[in-house]
Amino acid sequence: MLTGRTMGTSYTVRIVNCTGQCEQDMARAIETRLQALEHRFSHYQDDSELSRFNRHSTTAWFPASTELVAVAQMALEISRLSEGAFDITVAPAVNLWGFGPQDLDHKYAQPPDDTSLQLARTAIDYRQMNVRHSPPALQKTNPALTLDMSAIAKGYAVDQLAYLLENAGFSNFLIEIGGELRAAGARPDGQNWRIAIEPPAVTRGIEFIVQPGNNAVATSGDYRNFFEHNGVRYSHAIDPASGRPVNSQLAAVSVIAPNTAQADALATALLVLGLERGMALATQQGMAAVFIERDGAQFIAHRTEAFSSYLLR
Ligand code: ADP
Ligand code: MG
């Protein structure tokens, strides 16, 4: 098993039938690829491509890598699908609530004042961003726009590592970055990969074991990254409509989909939409999703029919 750190979190990669020299070679290739990806999508790195685009405060087209354009395009599609619940232009609100690159230790954050919040909201709207494929470029129709790709970049990186492994001739592996993962083929013992989806910090309660096949599993929750102020829990998932952290009984959403970038973004989109609207969208689109709702100290799971088909019985 290969492990390391990337994008502010940890990663693990299991490649079946690859040990010794093979494992060392793959470890190096994976590290190199991840560093290149961070150099595109990180908003922690001042010289990343994303940071350069964020500083580009004009409406002129910004020549970008095909990779940045591809991820921006995917993000826009999920914004449209979720009617703006998922929105990578949410960056100013993320920063304001202390979840941005300046505040790695946001445990002591406080809710912002209304004036700052209203100002931030004027620069949140995915419809003010355009993508062009040839030549690849991005455009802000509002020069104040800035992007935060944290809710899709980890998933995209998992997909890129999957291509790397496939191109190196492997068909049995499991890749995980910060809880977003993708399985392929079978485990070393020939059995299907099994993934546990657990609600936060419960010992009793529900746990799902899924067999995702050659698919991705992504989870968005309000429990891994949050701060508390005067007894209120503020999650790092922001509702772009209000500029405020989502505040519902929904603790987590997991999505199973062929593509990790999509699963990653959809999990955030459904979490922001909340149980009712999220479940309606997931059902209508035939998505495999499970919604974990808080009920006092307990949790209630709501799953779509498509999700149930992956459950291990
Ligand atoms: P999780 O750890 O729950 O999977 P992610 O790390 O995938 O969550 O995504 C959460 C991050 O995405 C936040 O820290 C923030 O940077 C960004 N974000 C917050 N709200 C939204 C939103 N509505 N749309 C897109 N990105 C968001
Ligand atoms: Mg996510």
CSV table of C-alpha atoms and ligand atoms in Angstrom, one decimal:
chain,number,residue,atom,x,y,z
A,1,MET,CA,0.0,0.0,0.0
A,2,LEU,CA,1.3,3.4,-1.0
A,3,THR,CA,0.6,6.4,1.2
A,4,GLY,CA,1.4,10.1,1.3
A,5,ARG,CA,0.0,13.5,1.6
A,6,THR,CA,-1.5,15.7,-1.1
A,7,MET,CA,-4.1,18.6,-1.4
A,8,GLY,CA,-4.0,19.1,2.4
A,9,THR,CA,-5.0,15.6,3.1
A,10,SER,CA,-3.7,12.0,2.9
A,11,TYR,CA,-3.8,9.5,0.1
A,12,THR,CA,-3.6,5.7,-0.2
A,13,VAL,CA,-3.1,3.6,-3.3
A,14,ARG,CA,-3.3,-0.2,-3.4
A,15,ILE,CA,-2.1,-1.9,-6.5
A,16,VAL,CA,-2.7,-5.6,-6.8
A,17,ASN,CA,0.4,-7.5,-7.9
A,18,CYS,CA,2.9,-4.7,-7.6
A,19,THR,CA,5.5,-4.9,-4.9
A,20,GLY,CA,9.2,-4.2,-4.5
A,21,GLN,CA,10.7,-2.3,-7.4
A,22,CYS,CA,7.3,-2.0,-9.1
A,23,GLU,CA,5.8,-0.4,-6.0
A,24,GLN,CA,8.8,2.0,-5.7
A,25,ASP,CA,8.4,3.0,-9.4
A,26,MET,CA,4.7,3.6,-9.1
A,27,ALA,CA,5.2,5.5,-5.8
A,28,ARG,CA,7.4,7.9,-7.7
A,29,ALA,CA,5.1,8.3,-10.7
A,30,ILE,CA,2.1,8.9,-8.4
A,31,GLU,CA,4.0,11.6,-6.3
A,32,THR,CA,5.1,13.3,-9.5
A,33,ARG,CA,1.5,13.3,-10.9
A,34,LEU,CA,0.0,14.6,-7.6
A,35,GLN,CA,2.5,17.4,-7.4
A,36,ALA,CA,1.7,18.5,-10.9
A,37,LEU,CA,-2.1,18.4,-10.1
A,38,GLU,CA,-1.5,20.4,-6.9
A,39,HIS,CA,0.3,23.0,-9.0
A,40,ARG,CA,-2.8,23.4,-11.0
A,41,PHE,CA,-5.6,23.3,-8.5
A,42,SER,CA,-4.2,24.4,-5.2
A,43,HIS,CA,-5.4,27.7,-3.8
A,44,TYR,CA,-2.8,27.2,-1.0
A,45,GLN,CA,0.0,27.6,-3.6
A,46,ASP,CA,0.5,31.2,-4.7
A,47,ASP,CA,2.0,30.1,-8.0
A,48,SER,CA,-0.6,27.4,-8.9
A,49,GLU,CA,-2.5,27.9,-12.1
A,50,LEU,CA,-5.7,28.4,-10.1
A,51,SER,CA,-4.1,31.1,-7.9
A,52,ARG,CA,-2.9,32.9,-11.0
A,53,PHE,CA,-6.4,32.8,-12.5
A,54,ASN,CA,-7.8,34.1,-9.2
A,55,ARG,CA,-5.4,37.1,-9.4
A,56,HIS,CA,-6.4,37.7,-13.0
A,57,SER,CA,-9.0,40.4,-12.2
A,58,THR,CA,-10.1,41.3,-15.7
A,59,THR,CA,-12.7,40.1,-18.2
A,60,ALA,CA,-10.1,39.1,-20.7
A,61,TRP,CA,-9.8,35.4,-21.5
A,62,PHE,CA,-7.1,33.7,-19.4
A,63,PRO,CA,-5.2,31.1,-21.4
A,64,ALA,CA,-5.4,27.9,-19.3
A,65,SER,CA,-4.3,24.3,-19.4
A,66,THR,CA,-6.8,21.8,-20.9
A,67,GLU,CA,-6.9,20.2,-17.4
A,68,LEU,CA,-8.0,23.4,-15.6
A,69,VAL,CA,-10.6,24.0,-18.3
A,70,ALA,CA,-11.9,20.4,-18.1
A,71,VAL,CA,-12.4,20.6,-14.4
A,72,ALA,CA,-14.0,24.0,-14.6
A,73,GLN,CA,-16.3,22.7,-17.3
A,74,MET,CA,-17.3,19.7,-15.1
A,75,ALA,CA,-17.9,22.0,-12.2
A,76,LEU,CA,-20.1,24.2,-14.3
A,77,GLU,CA,-22.2,21.2,-15.4
A,78,ILE,CA,-22.8,20.2,-11.8
A,79,SER,CA,-23.6,23.8,-10.9
A,80,ARG,CA,-26.3,23.8,-13.6
A,81,LEU,CA,-27.6,20.4,-12.6
A,82,SER,CA,-27.8,21.5,-8.9
A,83,GLU,CA,-29.1,25.0,-9.7
A,84,GLY,CA,-26.1,26.6,-8.1
A,85,ALA,CA,-25.9,24.4,-4.9
A,86,PHE,CA,-22.4,23.4,-6.2
A,87,ASP,CA,-20.5,26.5,-7.2
A,88,ILE,CA,-16.7,26.8,-7.4
A,89,THR,CA,-17.0,30.6,-7.3
A,90,VAL,CA,-18.1,30.2,-3.7
A,91,ALA,CA,-14.4,31.0,-2.7
A,92,PRO,CA,-15.0,34.4,-1.1
A,93,ALA,CA,-17.6,33.0,1.3
A,94,VAL,CA,-15.3,30.0,2.1
A,95,ASN,CA,-12.5,32.4,3.0
A,96,LEU,CA,-14.9,34.7,5.0
A,97,TRP,CA,-16.0,31.8,7.2
A,98,GLY,CA,-12.4,30.8,7.9
A,99,PHE,CA,-12.2,27.7,5.6
A,100,GLY,CA,-9.8,29.3,3.1
A,101,PRO,CA,-6.1,29.0,2.5
A,102,GLN,CA,-5.4,31.7,5.1
A,103,ASP,CA,-7.0,29.8,7.9
A,104,LEU,CA,-5.6,26.4,8.2
A,105,ASP,CA,-6.5,26.4,11.8
A,106,HIS,CA,-10.1,27.6,11.6
A,107,LYS,CA,-11.1,26.1,14.9
A,108,TYR,CA,-11.3,29.6,16.4
A,109,ALA,CA,-13.2,31.2,13.6
A,110,GLN,CA,-16.2,33.4,14.1
A,111,PRO,CA,-19.1,34.1,11.9
A,112,PRO,CA,-18.4,37.2,9.7
A,113,ASP,CA,-20.4,40.4,9.9
A,114,ASP,CA,-23.3,41.0,7.5
A,115,THR,CA,-21.5,43.7,5.4
A,116,SER,CA,-18.6,41.4,4.6
A,117,LEU,CA,-21.0,38.6,3.8
A,118,GLN,CA,-23.1,40.8,1.4
A,119,LEU,CA,-19.9,41.9,-0.3
A,120,ALA,CA,-18.7,38.3,-0.7
A,121,ARG,CA,-22.0,37.3,-2.2
A,122,THR,CA,-21.6,39.8,-5.0
A,123,ALA,CA,-18.7,37.7,-6.3
A,124,ILE,CA,-20.4,34.3,-6.2
A,125,ASP,CA,-22.1,33.2,-9.4
A,126,TYR,CA,-21.0,30.4,-11.6
A,127,ARG,CA,-22.9,32.0,-14.5
A,128,GLN,CA,-20.2,34.7,-14.5
A,129,MET,CA,-17.6,32.3,-15.6
A,130,ASN,CA,-17.1,31.0,-19.1
A,131,VAL,CA,-14.9,28.2,-20.5
A,132,ARG,CA,-13.5,27.8,-24.0
A,133,HIS,CA,-11.8,24.6,-25.3
A,134,SER,CA,-9.8,25.8,-28.3
A,135,PRO,CA,-7.6,27.4,-27.4
A,136,PRO,CA,-8.3,26.4,-23.8
A,137,ALA,CA,-9.1,29.4,-21.7
A,138,LEU,CA,-11.3,30.7,-18.8
A,139,GLN,CA,-13.1,34.0,-18.5
A,140,LYS,CA,-14.7,36.0,-15.7
A,141,THR,CA,-17.5,38.3,-16.8
A,142,ASN,CA,-17.3,39.6,-13.3
A,143,PRO,CA,-13.6,40.5,-12.7
A,144,ALA,CA,-14.0,40.0,-8.9
A,145,LEU,CA,-14.7,36.3,-9.4
A,146,THR,CA,-12.4,33.8,-7.7
A,147,LEU,CA,-12.5,30.0,-7.7
A,148,ASP,CA,-12.2,27.3,-5.1
A,149,MET,CA,-11.9,23.8,-6.6
A,150,SER,CA,-11.5,21.9,-3.3
A,151,ALA,CA,-14.8,20.1,-3.7
A,152,ILE,CA,-13.8,18.6,-7.1
A,153,ALA,CA,-10.0,18.5,-7.3
A,154,LYS,CA,-9.4,15.6,-5.0
A,155,GLY,CA,-11.9,13.5,-7.1
A,156,TYR,CA,-10.3,14.6,-10.3
A,157,ALA,CA,-6.9,13.7,-8.9
A,158,VAL,CA,-8.2,10.2,-8.1
A,159,ASP,CA,-9.3,9.8,-11.7
A,160,GLN,CA,-6.0,10.9,-13.0
A,161,LEU,CA,-4.2,8.4,-10.8
A,162,ALA,CA,-6.6,5.7,-12.1
A,163,TYR,CA,-5.5,6.6,-15.7
A,164,LEU,CA,-1.9,6.5,-14.7
A,165,LEU,CA,-2.3,3.0,-13.3
A,166,GLU,CA,-4.3,1.8,-16.2
A,167,ASN,CA,-1.7,3.1,-18.6
A,168,ALA,CA,1.0,1.3,-16.6
A,169,GLY,CA,-1.0,-1.9,-17.3
A,170,PHE,CA,-2.8,-2.4,-14.0
A,171,SER,CA,-6.5,-3.2,-13.8
A,172,ASN,CA,-6.9,-4.1,-10.1
A,173,PHE,CA,-6.4,-1.2,-7.7
A,174,LEU,CA,-8.0,1.0,-5.1
A,175,ILE,CA,-7.2,4.7,-4.9
A,176,GLU,CA,-8.2,7.1,-2.2
A,177,ILE,CA,-7.5,10.8,-1.6
A,178,GLY,CA,-9.1,12.4,1.5
A,179,GLY,CA,-11.9,9.9,1.6
A,180,GLU,CA,-12.8,10.1,-2.1
A,181,LEU,CA,-12.0,6.8,-3.8
A,182,ARG,CA,-12.2,4.7,-6.9
A,183,ALA,CA,-12.0,1.0,-7.2
A,184,ALA,CA,-11.0,-1.1,-10.2
A,185,GLY,CA,-11.0,-4.9,-10.8
A,186,ALA,CA,-10.6,-7.1,-7.7
A,187,ARG,CA,-8.7,-7.4,-4.5
A,188,PRO,CA,-5.6,-9.6,-4.1
A,189,ASP,CA,-7.8,-12.5,-3.0
A,190,GLY,CA,-9.9,-12.1,-6.2
A,191,GLN,CA,-13.0,-10.8,-4.3
A,192,ASN,CA,-14.7,-7.5,-5.1
A,193,TRP,CA,-13.4,-4.4,-3.4
A,194,ARG,CA,-15.6,-3.6,-0.4
A,195,ILE,CA,-15.9,-0.1,1.0
A,196,ALA,CA,-17.4,0.9,4.3
A,197,ILE,CA,-19.4,4.1,4.5
A,198,GLU,CA,-19.7,5.1,8.1
A,199,PRO,CA,-21.5,8.0,9.7
A,200,PRO,CA,-19.4,10.3,11.8
A,201,ALA,CA,-18.3,9.2,15.3
A,202,VAL,CA,-20.9,6.6,15.9
A,203,THR,CA,-20.1,3.2,17.2
A,204,ARG,CA,-23.6,1.9,17.1
A,205,GLY,CA,-25.8,3.0,14.3
A,206,ILE,CA,-25.5,2.5,10.6
A,207,GLU,CA,-22.6,1.3,8.6
A,208,PHE,CA,-22.9,0.4,4.9
A,209,ILE,CA,-20.6,-1.9,3.1
A,210,VAL,CA,-20.8,-1.3,-0.6
A,211,GLN,CA,-19.2,-3.1,-3.6
A,212,PRO,CA,-18.7,-0.3,-6.0
A,213,GLY,CA,-17.3,-2.4,-8.9
A,214,ASN,CA,-15.3,-0.2,-11.2
A,215,ASN,CA,-16.7,3.0,-9.7
A,216,ALA,CA,-15.9,5.9,-7.4
A,217,VAL,CA,-17.3,6.5,-4.0
A,218,ALA,CA,-17.2,10.1,-2.6
A,219,THR,CA,-18.5,11.5,0.7
A,220,SER,CA,-19.2,15.0,1.8
A,221,GLY,CA,-19.9,15.6,5.4
A,222,ASP,CA,-20.4,18.4,7.9
A,223,TYR,CA,-18.3,16.6,10.6
A,224,ARG,CA,-14.7,16.5,9.3
A,225,ASN,CA,-14.1,20.2,8.7
A,226,PHE,CA,-16.1,22.6,10.9
A,227,PHE,CA,-15.8,25.0,13.8
A,228,GLU,CA,-18.1,25.7,16.7
A,229,HIS,CA,-19.0,29.2,17.9
A,230,ASN,CA,-21.4,29.8,20.8
A,231,GLY,CA,-22.6,26.2,20.5
A,232,VAL,CA,-23.4,26.4,16.8
A,233,ARG,CA,-21.7,24.1,14.4
A,234,TYR,CA,-20.4,25.8,11.1
A,235,SER,CA,-19.6,23.4,8.3
A,236,HIS,CA,-17.2,24.0,5.5
A,237,ALA,CA,-20.0,23.3,3.0
A,238,ILE,CA,-21.4,26.7,2.0
A,239,ASP,CA,-24.7,27.4,0.5
A,240,PRO,CA,-23.8,29.7,-2.4
A,241,ALA,CA,-27.3,31.2,-2.3
A,242,SER,CA,-26.8,32.6,1.2
A,243,GLY,CA,-23.0,32.6,1.5
A,244,ARG,CA,-23.5,30.8,4.8
A,245,PRO,CA,-22.5,27.3,5.9
A,246,VAL,CA,-25.2,24.8,5.3
A,247,ASN,CA,-27.2,24.2,8.4
A,248,SER,CA,-29.4,21.2,8.3
A,249,GLN,CA,-29.8,17.8,9.9
A,250,LEU,CA,-27.9,16.2,7.1
A,251,ALA,CA,-24.6,14.9,8.4
A,252,ALA,CA,-23.2,13.4,5.2
A,253,VAL,CA,-23.9,12.3,1.7
A,254,SER,CA,-22.1,9.6,-0.3
A,255,VAL,CA,-22.4,9.2,-4.0
A,256,ILE,CA,-21.3,6.2,-6.2
A,257,ALA,CA,-20.5,7.1,-9.8
A,258,PRO,CA,-18.1,6.1,-12.6
A,259,ASN,CA,-16.1,9.3,-12.4
A,260,THR,CA,-14.6,10.4,-9.1
A,261,ALA,CA,-14.6,14.1,-9.9
A,262,GLN,CA,-18.3,13.9,-10.6
A,263,ALA,CA,-19.0,11.8,-7.5
A,264,ASP,CA,-16.9,14.3,-5.4
A,265,ALA,CA,-18.8,17.4,-6.6
A,266,LEU,CA,-22.2,15.7,-6.6
A,267,ALA,CA,-21.7,14.7,-2.9
A,268,THR,CA,-21.1,18.3,-2.0
A,269,ALA,CA,-24.0,19.5,-4.3
A,270,LEU,CA,-26.4,17.0,-2.6
A,271,LEU,CA,-25.2,18.0,0.9
A,272,VAL,CA,-25.8,21.7,0.1
A,273,LEU,CA,-29.3,20.9,-1.4
A,274,GLY,CA,-30.3,19.1,1.8
A,275,LEU,CA,-32.3,15.9,2.2
A,276,GLU,CA,-35.5,16.9,0.4
A,277,ARG,CA,-34.1,18.7,-2.6
A,278,GLY,CA,-31.0,16.5,-2.8
A,279,MET,CA,-33.0,13.3,-2.7
A,280,ALA,CA,-35.4,14.6,-5.3
A,281,LEU,CA,-32.5,15.4,-7.7
A,282,ALA,CA,-30.7,12.2,-7.0
A,283,THR,CA,-33.8,10.1,-7.6
A,284,GLN,CA,-34.7,12.0,-10.8
A,285,GLN,CA,-31.2,11.6,-12.2
A,286,GLY,CA,-30.9,7.9,-11.1
A,287,MET,CA,-27.9,8.7,-9.0
A,288,ALA,CA,-26.6,6.2,-6.4
A,289,ALA,CA,-26.6,8.2,-3.2
A,290,VAL,CA,-27.1,7.8,0.5
A,291,PHE,CA,-28.1,10.7,2.8
A,292,ILE,CA,-27.2,10.3,6.5
A,293,GLU,CA,-29.5,12.4,8.6
A,294,ARG,CA,-29.0,13.3,12.3
A,295,ASP,CA,-31.7,12.3,14.6
A,296,GLY,CA,-30.6,13.3,18.1
A,297,ALA,CA,-27.6,11.1,18.9
A,298,GLN,CA,-28.7,8.7,16.2
A,299,PHE,CA,-28.5,8.7,12.4
A,300,ILE,CA,-31.1,7.8,9.8
A,301,ALA,CA,-30.0,6.7,6.3
A,302,HIS,CA,-32.0,7.5,3.2
A,303,ARG,CA,-30.8,5.8,0.1
A,304,THR,CA,-31.8,5.9,-3.6
A,305,GLU,CA,-32.7,2.7,-5.4
A,306,ALA,CA,-29.5,3.0,-7.5
A,307,PHE,CA,-27.4,3.1,-4.3
A,308,SER,CA,-29.1,0.0,-2.8
A,309,SER,CA,-27.9,-2.1,-5.8
A,310,TYR,CA,-24.3,-1.6,-4.6
A,311,LEU,CA,-25.0,-2.7,-1.0
A,312,LEU,CA,-23.4,-5.9,0.1
A,313,ARG,CA,-26.0,-8.3,1.4
B,1,ADP,P1,-15.6,16.8,2.1
B,1,ADP,O1,-14.3,16.9,2.9
B,1,ADP,O2,-16.9,16.9,3.0
B,1,ADP,O3,-15.7,15.8,1.0
B,1,ADP,P2,-14.7,18.6,0.2
B,1,ADP,O4,-13.4,18.8,0.7
B,1,ADP,O5,-14.9,17.7,-1.0
B,1,ADP,O6,-15.7,18.2,1.4
B,1,ADP,O7,-15.3,20.0,-0.3
B,1,ADP,C1,-15.5,21.0,0.7
B,1,ADP,C2,-14.8,22.2,0.2
B,1,ADP,O8,-15.4,22.7,-1.0
B,1,ADP,C3,-14.9,23.4,1.2
B,1,ADP,O9,-13.8,23.4,2.1
B,1,ADP,C4,-14.8,24.6,0.3
B,1,ADP,O10,-13.5,24.9,0.0
B,1,ADP,C5,-15.5,24.1,-1.0
B,1,ADP,N1,-17.0,24.4,-1.0
B,1,ADP,C6,-17.8,24.7,0.0
B,1,ADP,N2,-19.0,24.9,-0.4
B,1,ADP,C7,-19.1,24.6,-1.7
B,1,ADP,C8,-20.1,24.6,-2.7
B,1,ADP,N3,-21.3,24.9,-2.4
B,1,ADP,N4,-19.7,24.3,-4.0
B,1,ADP,C9,-18.4,24.1,-4.3
B,1,ADP,N5,-17.4,24.0,-3.4
B,1,ADP,C10,-17.7,24.3,-2.1
B,2,MG,MG,-16.0,16.1,-1.6
